[in-house]
Coordinates of C-alpha atoms in Angstrom, one line a residue:
M1 CA 0.0 0.0 0.0
L2 CA 2.8 2.4 0.9
Q3 CA 4.4 1.9 -2.5
Q4 CA 1.1 2.7 -4.2
I5 CA 0.7 5.9 -2.2
L6 CA 4.3 7.0 -3.0
E7 CA 3.8 6.2 -6.7
D8 CA 0.6 8.2 -6.8
C9 CA 2.4 11.1 -5.0
E10 CA 5.2 10.9 -7.6
K11 CA 2.7 11.5 -10.3
S12 CA 1.2 14.5 -8.5
F13 CA 3.9 16.2 -6.5
A14 CA 6.6 18.4 -8.0
E15 CA 9.0 20.5 -6.0
V16 CA 9.2 19.2 -2.4
V17 CA 11.2 19.3 0.8
L18 CA 12.1 15.9 2.3
M19 CA 12.6 16.3 6.0
L20 CA 14.2 13.9 8.5
S21 CA 14.3 15.0 12.1
N22 CA 14.7 13.9 15.7
D23 CA 15.0 15.7 19.0
A24 CA 18.6 16.7 18.3
A25 CA 18.9 17.4 14.6
S26 CA 17.0 17.8 11.3
A27 CA 17.9 17.6 7.6
E28 CA 16.0 19.0 4.7
V29 CA 16.5 18.0 1.0
Y30 CA 15.0 20.4 -1.6
T31 CA 14.2 18.3 -4.6
E32 CA 11.8 17.2 -7.3
F33 CA 9.5 14.3 -6.2
K34 CA 10.4 12.0 -9.1
D35 CA 12.7 9.1 -9.8
L36 CA 11.7 7.0 -6.8
K37 CA 13.4 3.6 -6.7
F38 CA 11.8 0.6 -5.1
H39 CA 13.8 -2.5 -4.2
D40 CA 12.5 -5.2 -1.8
N41 CA 11.6 -3.3 1.3
I42 CA 13.4 0.0 0.5
V43 CA 12.3 3.1 -1.3
T44 CA 15.1 5.5 -2.4
F45 CA 14.2 9.1 -3.0
M46 CA 16.7 10.4 -5.6
S47 CA 17.8 14.0 -5.9
E48 CA 20.0 15.9 -8.3
G49 CA 23.7 15.4 -7.9
G50 CA 23.5 12.0 -6.3
T51 CA 21.9 13.0 -3.0
H52 CA 19.4 10.4 -1.9
L53 CA 17.5 9.1 1.0
H54 CA 16.6 5.5 1.8
L55 CA 13.5 4.5 3.7
Y56 CA 12.7 1.0 5.0
M57 CA 9.0 0.8 4.1
D58 CA 8.2 -1.9 6.7
Q59 CA 9.0 0.7 9.4
V60 CA 6.2 3.0 8.2
K61 CA 3.0 2.2 10.1
K62 CA 0.9 5.2 9.1
A63 CA 0.8 7.7 6.2
Q64 CA -0.9 11.0 7.0
F65 CA -1.9 13.7 4.4
I66 CA -1.9 17.1 6.1
Q67 CA -3.4 20.2 4.6
K68 CA -3.5 23.4 6.7
D69 CA -2.5 27.1 6.5
N70 CA 1.1 28.0 7.4
A71 CA 2.1 31.0 9.6
Q72 CA 1.8 33.3 6.6
G73 CA -1.8 32.2 5.9
Q74 CA -0.7 30.2 2.8
P75 CA -1.9 26.7 2.2
S76 CA 0.6 24.0 3.3
Y77 CA 0.5 20.4 2.0
S78 CA 2.5 17.5 3.4
L79 CA 2.7 13.8 3.6
W80 CA 4.0 12.4 6.9
L81 CA 5.2 8.8 7.2
M82 CA 5.0 7.7 10.8
D83 CA 6.4 4.8 12.9
E84 CA 4.5 2.6 15.4
K85 CA 4.8 5.3 18.0
D86 CA 3.3 8.0 15.7
Q87 CA 6.8 9.6 15.4
P88 CA 7.5 11.0 11.9
L89 CA 10.1 9.0 10.0
L90 CA 10.0 11.2 6.9
R91 CA 8.0 14.3 6.1
V92 CA 7.3 15.4 2.5
Y93 CA 6.4 19.1 2.1
L94 CA 5.1 20.4 -1.2
R95 CA 6.8 23.6 -2.1
K96 CA 4.9 26.5 -3.7
S97 CA 5.8 26.5 -7.4
E98 CA 7.4 29.5 -9.0
K99 CA 5.0 28.9 -11.8
E100 CA 1.7 30.1 -10.4
E101 CA -0.4 28.2 -13.0
T102 CA 0.9 24.9 -11.5
N103 CA -0.2 25.6 -7.9
Q104 CA -3.9 25.1 -8.4
P105 CA -3.5 21.7 -10.2
R106 CA -1.1 20.5 -7.4
H107 CA -3.7 21.6 -4.8
D108 CA -6.4 19.7 -6.6
A109 CA -4.1 16.6 -7.0
F110 CA -3.2 16.7 -3.3
L111 CA -6.9 16.9 -2.3
G112 CA -7.6 14.1 -4.7
L113 CA -5.1 11.9 -2.9
M114 CA -6.7 12.8 0.4
K115 CA -10.1 11.8 -1.0
K116 CA -8.7 8.5 -2.4
Y117 CA -6.8 7.4 0.7
G118 CA -8.3 9.4 3.5
E119 CA -6.3 11.8 5.7
T120 CA -4.7 8.9 7.6
V121 CA -3.8 5.5 6.2
S122 CA -3.0 2.7 8.6
L123 CA -0.1 0.6 7.2
A124 CA 0.3 -1.7 10.2
G125 CA 0.0 -5.3 9.8

């Protein structure tokens, strides 16, 4: 199921920020959400210049689509991949496009994914 969600997101998302964080540190990768590689239990998020992130899919127990307004009152869209303790393993934030005409279709696509999967998808089991 997680692979299907990510493949659907790959079709709809464009510029994104991939965020990994814990209590002591965080890392952000600004990239295009494309060129995902799936092998066995691992998905690799590729970025320009060879930067990449690996995620063990069996560790993801929940996917959550989040749409809210940010501090500037602008819409914010993200996909959080959570572990069994509801801690985020990876957060995918959609960046606002420089091409204004692409923002509405991305908004519509994100809401379509929320409608298809629901706001929260349980992947445990």
